[in-house]
PDB file of C-alpha atoms in Angstrom:
ATOM      1  CA  MET A   1       5.721   0.002  35.361  1.00  0.00           C
ATOM      2  CA  THR A   2       6.652   4.450  35.339  1.00  0.00           C
ATOM      3  CA  ASN A   3       4.026   6.578  36.377  1.00  0.00           C
ATOM      4  CA  ASP A   4       5.858   9.228  34.156  1.00  0.00           C
ATOM      5  CA  ALA A   5       3.350   9.895  31.296  1.00  0.00           C
ATOM      6  CA  ASN A   6       5.466   9.751  28.689  1.00  0.00           C
ATOM      7  CA  THR A   7       7.344   6.484  29.630  1.00  0.00           C
ATOM      8  CA  SER A   8       4.378   4.411  31.162  1.00  0.00           C
ATOM      9  CA  THR A   9       3.735   1.095  28.723  1.00  0.00           C
ATOM     10  CA  ALA A  10      -0.110   1.533  30.900  1.00  0.00           C
ATOM     11  CA  PRO A  11      -2.839   0.952  28.001  1.00  0.00           C
ATOM     12  CA  HIS A  12      -4.373   3.994  28.870  1.00  0.00           C
ATOM     13  CA  ALA A  13      -1.520   6.400  30.038  1.00  0.00           C
ATOM     14  CA  ALA A  14      -2.556   9.646  30.203  1.00  0.00           C
ATOM     15  CA  ALA A  15      -1.119  11.603  27.603  1.00  0.00           C
ATOM     16  CA  PRO A  16       1.630  14.108  27.757  1.00  0.00           C
ATOM     17  CA  THR A  17       0.482  17.856  28.094  1.00  0.00           C
ATOM     18  CA  ALA A  18       0.816  19.937  25.856  1.00  0.00           C
ATOM     19  CA  HIS A  19       3.304  22.769  26.557  1.00  0.00           C
ATOM     20  CA  ALA A  20       3.012  26.689  26.076  1.00  0.00           C
ATOM     21  CA  HIS A  21       5.858  28.060  24.602  1.00  0.00           C
ATOM     22  CA  ALA A  22       6.883  31.709  25.246  1.00  0.00           C
ATOM     23  CA  PRO A  23       6.435  33.794  21.414  1.00  0.00           C
ATOM     24  CA  ARG A  24       8.715  33.135  18.702  1.00  0.00           C
ATOM     25  CA  ILE A  25       9.386  34.578  15.752  1.00  0.00           C
ATOM     26  CA  ASN A  26       6.922  35.012  12.525  1.00  0.00           C
ATOM     27  CA  PHE A  27       8.555  33.673   9.979  1.00  0.00           C
ATOM     28  CA  ALA A  28       6.850  35.522   7.222  1.00  0.00           C
ATOM     29  CA  LYS A  29       8.018  39.182   8.725  1.00  0.00           C
ATOM     30  CA  ALA A  30      11.139  38.134   9.993  1.00  0.00           C
ATOM     31  CA  ALA A  31      11.875  36.873   6.739  1.00  0.00           C
ATOM     32  CA  PRO A  32       9.948  37.834   3.848  1.00  0.00           C
ATOM     33  CA  ARG A  33      11.881  37.033   1.082  1.00  0.00           C
ATOM     34  CA  ALA A  34      12.569  33.129   1.761  1.00  0.00           C
ATOM     35  CA  PHE A  35       8.556  32.619   2.809  1.00  0.00           C
ATOM     36  CA  LYS A  36       7.964  34.753  -0.647  1.00  0.00           C
ATOM     37  CA  ALA A  37      10.310  32.144  -2.017  1.00  0.00           C
ATOM     38  CA  LEU A  38       8.359  29.116  -0.446  1.00  0.00           C
ATOM     39  CA  ILE A  39       4.782  30.259  -1.781  1.00  0.00           C
ATOM     40  CA  GLY A  40       6.035  30.296  -4.894  1.00  0.00           C
ATOM     41  CA  PHE A  41       7.393  26.851  -4.804  1.00  0.00           C
ATOM     42  CA  ASP A  42       4.493  25.536  -3.264  1.00  0.00           C
ATOM     43  CA  ALA A  43       2.418  27.418  -5.623  1.00  0.00           C
ATOM     44  CA  ALA A  44       4.703  25.775  -8.544  1.00  0.00           C
ATOM     45  CA  ALA A  45       4.466  22.305  -7.095  1.00  0.00           C
ATOM     46  CA  ARG A  46       0.962  22.750  -7.477  1.00  0.00           C
ATOM     47  CA  GLU A  47       0.657  23.543 -10.458  1.00  0.00           C
ATOM     48  CA  ASP A  48      -1.693  20.987 -12.747  1.00  0.00           C
ATOM     49  CA  LEU A  49      -2.136  18.706  -9.918  1.00  0.00           C
ATOM     50  CA  ASP A  50      -5.493  17.422  -9.186  1.00  0.00           C
ATOM     51  CA  PRO A  51      -6.365  19.595  -5.830  1.00  0.00           C
ATOM     52  CA  ALA A  52      -7.579  16.274  -3.828  1.00  0.00           C
ATOM     53  CA  LEU A  53      -4.040  14.959  -3.975  1.00  0.00           C
ATOM     54  CA  VAL A  54      -2.391  17.799  -2.850  1.00  0.00           C
ATOM     55  CA  GLU A  55      -4.563  18.145   0.221  1.00  0.00           C
ATOM     56  CA  LEU A  56      -4.066  13.892   0.448  1.00  0.00           C
ATOM     57  CA  ILE A  57      -0.613  14.173   0.437  1.00  0.00           C
ATOM     58  CA  GLN A  58      -0.309  17.462   2.778  1.00  0.00           C
ATOM     59  CA  ILE A  59      -2.372  16.171   4.984  1.00  0.00           C
ATOM     60  CA  ARG A  60      -0.412  13.080   5.680  1.00  0.00           C
ATOM     61  CA  ALA A  61       2.947  14.531   5.510  1.00  0.00           C
ATOM     62  CA  SER A  62       1.217  16.450   8.147  1.00  0.00           C
ATOM     63  CA  LEU A  63      -0.070  13.584  10.477  1.00  0.00           C
ATOM     64  CA  LEU A  64       3.553  12.310  10.521  1.00  0.00           C
ATOM     65  CA  ASN A  65       5.377  14.758  11.320  1.00  0.00           C
ATOM     66  CA  GLY A  66       2.717  15.690  13.803  1.00  0.00           C
ATOM     67  CA  CYS A  67       2.026  19.530  12.675  1.00  0.00           C
ATOM     68  CA  ALA A  68      -1.094  19.979  14.239  1.00  0.00           C
ATOM     69  CA  TYR A  69      -1.359  23.755  12.566  1.00  0.00           C
ATOM     70  CA  CYS A  70      -1.042  22.483   9.370  1.00  0.00           C
ATOM     71  CA  LEU A  71      -3.158  19.213   9.874  1.00  0.00           C
ATOM     72  CA  HIS A  72      -6.241  21.690  10.565  1.00  0.00           C
ATOM     73  CA  MET A  73      -5.928  23.832   7.355  1.00  0.00           C
ATOM     74  CA  HIS A  74      -5.581  21.180   5.742  1.00  0.00           C
ATOM     75  CA  THR A  75      -8.390  18.509   6.229  1.00  0.00           C
ATOM     76  CA  SER A  76     -10.260  22.045   6.402  1.00  0.00           C
ATOM     77  CA  ASP A  77      -9.113  23.056   2.959  1.00  0.00           C
ATOM     78  CA  ALA A  78     -10.337  19.577   1.631  1.00  0.00           C
ATOM     79  CA  ARG A  79     -13.440  19.586   3.537  1.00  0.00           C
ATOM     80  CA  LYS A  80     -14.424  23.105   1.675  1.00  0.00           C
ATOM     81  CA  ALA A  81     -12.800  21.514  -0.936  1.00  0.00           C
ATOM     82  CA  GLY A  82     -15.499  18.830  -0.827  1.00  0.00           C
ATOM     83  CA  GLU A  83     -13.533  16.203   0.378  1.00  0.00           C
ATOM     84  CA  ASP A  84     -15.028  12.582   1.652  1.00  0.00           C
ATOM     85  CA  GLU A  85     -15.445  12.696   5.659  1.00  0.00           C
ATOM     86  CA  ALA A  86     -14.234   9.087   5.392  1.00  0.00           C
ATOM     87  CA  ARG A  87     -11.423   9.126   3.407  1.00  0.00           C
ATOM     88  CA  LEU A  88     -10.412  12.137   5.932  1.00  0.00           C
ATOM     89  CA  HIS A  89     -10.732   9.493   8.797  1.00  0.00           C
ATOM     90  CA  MET A  90      -8.460   7.520   6.705  1.00  0.00           C
ATOM     91  CA  ILE A  91      -5.500   8.897   5.304  1.00  0.00           C
ATOM     92  CA  GLY A  92      -3.612   7.903   8.493  1.00  0.00           C
ATOM     93  CA  VAL A  93      -4.213   4.002   7.604  1.00  0.00           C
ATOM     94  CA  TRP A  94      -4.218   4.522   4.248  1.00  0.00           C
ATOM     95  CA  ARG A  95      -2.703   1.105   3.786  1.00  0.00           C
ATOM     96  CA  GLU A  96      -5.499  -0.661   6.456  1.00  0.00           C
ATOM     97  CA  ALA A  97      -8.358   1.036   4.029  1.00  0.00           C
ATOM     98  CA  ARG A  98      -6.956   1.059   0.289  1.00  0.00           C
ATOM     99  CA  SER A  99     -10.328   1.043  -0.688  1.00  0.00           C
ATOM    100  CA  PHE A 100     -11.151   4.408  -0.439  1.00  0.00           C
ATOM    101  CA  PHE A 101      -8.139   5.795  -2.818  1.00  0.00           C
ATOM    102  CA  THR A 102      -6.819   4.940  -6.196  1.00  0.00           C
ATOM    103  CA  GLU A 103      -3.833   3.577  -6.681  1.00  0.00           C
ATOM    104  CA  LYS A 104      -2.501   6.518  -8.136  1.00  0.00           C
ATOM    105  CA  GLU A 105      -3.234   8.324  -4.347  1.00  0.00           C
ATOM    106  CA  GLN A 106      -1.944   5.430  -2.634  1.00  0.00           C
ATOM    107  CA  ALA A 107       1.023   5.680  -4.680  1.00  0.00           C
ATOM    108  CA  ALA A 108       1.296   9.018  -3.506  1.00  0.00           C
ATOM    109  CA  LEU A 109       1.040   8.387  -0.500  1.00  0.00           C
ATOM    110  CA  ALA A 110       3.967   6.097   0.192  1.00  0.00           C
ATOM    111  CA  LEU A 111       6.162   8.125  -1.992  1.00  0.00           C
ATOM    112  CA  THR A 112       4.931  10.978   0.825  1.00  0.00           C
ATOM    113  CA  GLU A 113       5.879   8.817   3.387  1.00  0.00           C
ATOM    114  CA  ALA A 114       9.050   7.788   2.321  1.00  0.00           C
ATOM    115  CA  VAL A 115      10.302  11.123   1.268  1.00  0.00           C
ATOM    116  CA  THR A 116       9.118  12.570   4.921  1.00  0.00           C
ATOM    117  CA  LEU A 117      10.680   9.906   7.023  1.00  0.00           C
ATOM    118  CA  VAL A 118      13.548  10.130   4.233  1.00  0.00           C
ATOM    119  CA  SER A 119      16.478   9.567   7.109  1.00  0.00           C
ATOM    120  CA  ARG A 120      14.602   6.168   8.106  1.00  0.00           C
ATOM    121  CA  ASP A 121      15.061   4.325   5.276  1.00  0.00           C
ATOM    122  CA  GLY A 122      16.063   6.720   2.084  1.00  0.00           C
ATOM    123  CA  VAL A 123      13.404   6.145  -0.565  1.00  0.00           C
ATOM    124  CA  PRO A 124      12.533   2.643  -1.552  1.00  0.00           C
ATOM    125  CA  ASP A 125      12.752   1.406  -5.533  1.00  0.00           C
ATOM    126  CA  ASP A 126       9.393   0.354  -5.003  1.00  0.00           C
ATOM    127  CA  VAL A 127       7.688   3.271  -3.780  1.00  0.00           C
ATOM    128  CA  TYR A 128       9.574   5.151  -6.462  1.00  0.00           C
ATOM    129  CA  ALA A 129       8.605   2.930  -9.271  1.00  0.00           C
ATOM    130  CA  GLN A 130       5.225   2.691  -8.193  1.00  0.00           C
ATOM    131  CA  ALA A 131       5.060   6.397  -8.223  1.00  0.00           C
ATOM    132  CA  SER A 132       6.963   6.820 -11.745  1.00  0.00           C
ATOM    133  CA  ARG A 133       3.905   4.143 -12.979  1.00  0.00           C
ATOM    134  CA  HIS A 134       1.343   6.749 -11.599  1.00  0.00           C
ATOM    135  CA  PHE A 135       2.603  10.094 -12.769  1.00  0.00           C
ATOM    136  CA  ASP A 136       4.744  11.074 -15.692  1.00  0.00           C
ATOM    137  CA  GLU A 137       8.383  12.474 -15.392  1.00  0.00           C
ATOM    138  CA  ALA A 138       6.617  16.374 -14.861  1.00  0.00           C
ATOM    139  CA  GLU A 139       4.554  15.188 -12.371  1.00  0.00           C
ATOM    140  CA  LEU A 140       6.353  13.432 -10.349  1.00  0.00           C
ATOM    141  CA  ALA A 141       8.504  16.157 -10.118  1.00  0.00           C
ATOM    142  CA  ARG A 142       5.618  18.389  -8.884  1.00  0.00           C
ATOM    143  CA  VAL A 143       4.397  15.288  -6.342  1.00  0.00           C
ATOM    144  CA  LEU A 144       8.363  15.236  -4.940  1.00  0.00           C
ATOM    145  CA  ALA A 145       8.367  19.193  -5.062  1.00  0.00           C
ATOM    146  CA  LEU A 146       4.668  19.954  -2.925  1.00  0.00           C
ATOM    147  CA  VAL A 147       6.171  16.540  -0.510  1.00  0.00           C
ATOM    148  CA  LEU A 148       9.322  18.977  -0.219  1.00  0.00           C
ATOM    149  CA  THR A 149       6.847  22.268   0.463  1.00  0.00           C
ATOM    150  CA  ILE A 150       4.793  20.572   3.073  1.00  0.00           C
ATOM    151  CA  ASN A 151       7.900  19.198   5.186  1.00  0.00           C
ATOM    152  CA  THR A 152       8.985  22.322   5.019  1.00  0.00           C
ATOM    153  CA  TRP A 153       5.695  24.438   5.743  1.00  0.00           C
ATOM    154  CA  ASN A 154       5.678  21.356   8.359  1.00  0.00           C
ATOM    155  CA  ARG A 155       8.918  22.053  10.307  1.00  0.00           C
ATOM    156  CA  ILE A 156       8.626  26.455   9.834  1.00  0.00           C
ATOM    157  CA  ALA A 157       4.609  25.614  12.167  1.00  0.00           C
ATOM    158  CA  LEU A 158       6.610  23.604  14.459  1.00  0.00           C
ATOM    159  CA  SER A 159       9.695  25.502  15.409  1.00  0.00           C
ATOM    160  CA  THR A 160       7.386  28.303  15.878  1.00  0.00           C
ATOM    161  CA  ALA A 161       4.677  26.733  17.716  1.00  0.00           C
ATOM    162  CA  LYS A 162       1.932  27.859  15.619  1.00  0.00           C
ATOM    163  CA  VAL A 163      -1.413  27.014  16.689  1.00  0.00           C
ATOM    164  CA  ALA A 164      -3.821  24.505  14.900  1.00  0.00           C
ATOM    165  CA  GLY A 165      -7.252  26.200  14.219  1.00  0.00           C
ATOM    166  CA  GLU A 166      -5.569  29.629  14.025  1.00  0.00           C
ATOM    167  CA  ASP A 167      -5.561  29.893  10.150  1.00  0.00           C
ATOM    168  CA  GLU A 168      -2.868  32.512   8.944  1.00  0.00           C
ATOM    169  CA  ARG A 169      -3.565  32.851   5.377  1.00  0.00           C
ATOM    170  CA  ALA A 170      -6.301  35.197   5.425  1.00  0.00           C
ATOM    171  CA  ALA A 171      -4.184  38.012   7.037  1.00  0.00           C
ATOM    172  CA  ARG A 172      -1.840  37.749   4.091  1.00  0.00           C
TER     173      ARG A 172
END
């Protein structure tokens, strides 16, 4: 066993420390047309979807991607919209807490995971079939678009070192 916190197999190994980052670009200012296009894509994806479902999808993808900035933003948004605190705590373990989520939400969470982690196993046919049973074609396309946008937002936030708790939407 090693003492390196990143490779230790000890049950209570110290967590790796957060890294301070050198200043990075402000994506919205450096690429305003791309930023505005992504905002438009995000808005189109959300259209006519249940706002609670939108937040569940965004929270799950942000958890999978390790994006604290987006996770903080979307859990805060969900709370403001009246989401149940217990459900928020169960999103990361939804398969073991199915009673907290409808079958439609479970299908969306499974699809979110498959698309977010697409390089592992692709999107399995059973996951896609489950989603298509709960969403009509137009809804399913918007759910997919939403998963794509939150994955893009996560990658922007992570690569530009956004800080959790600093919601820059108010500055726009």
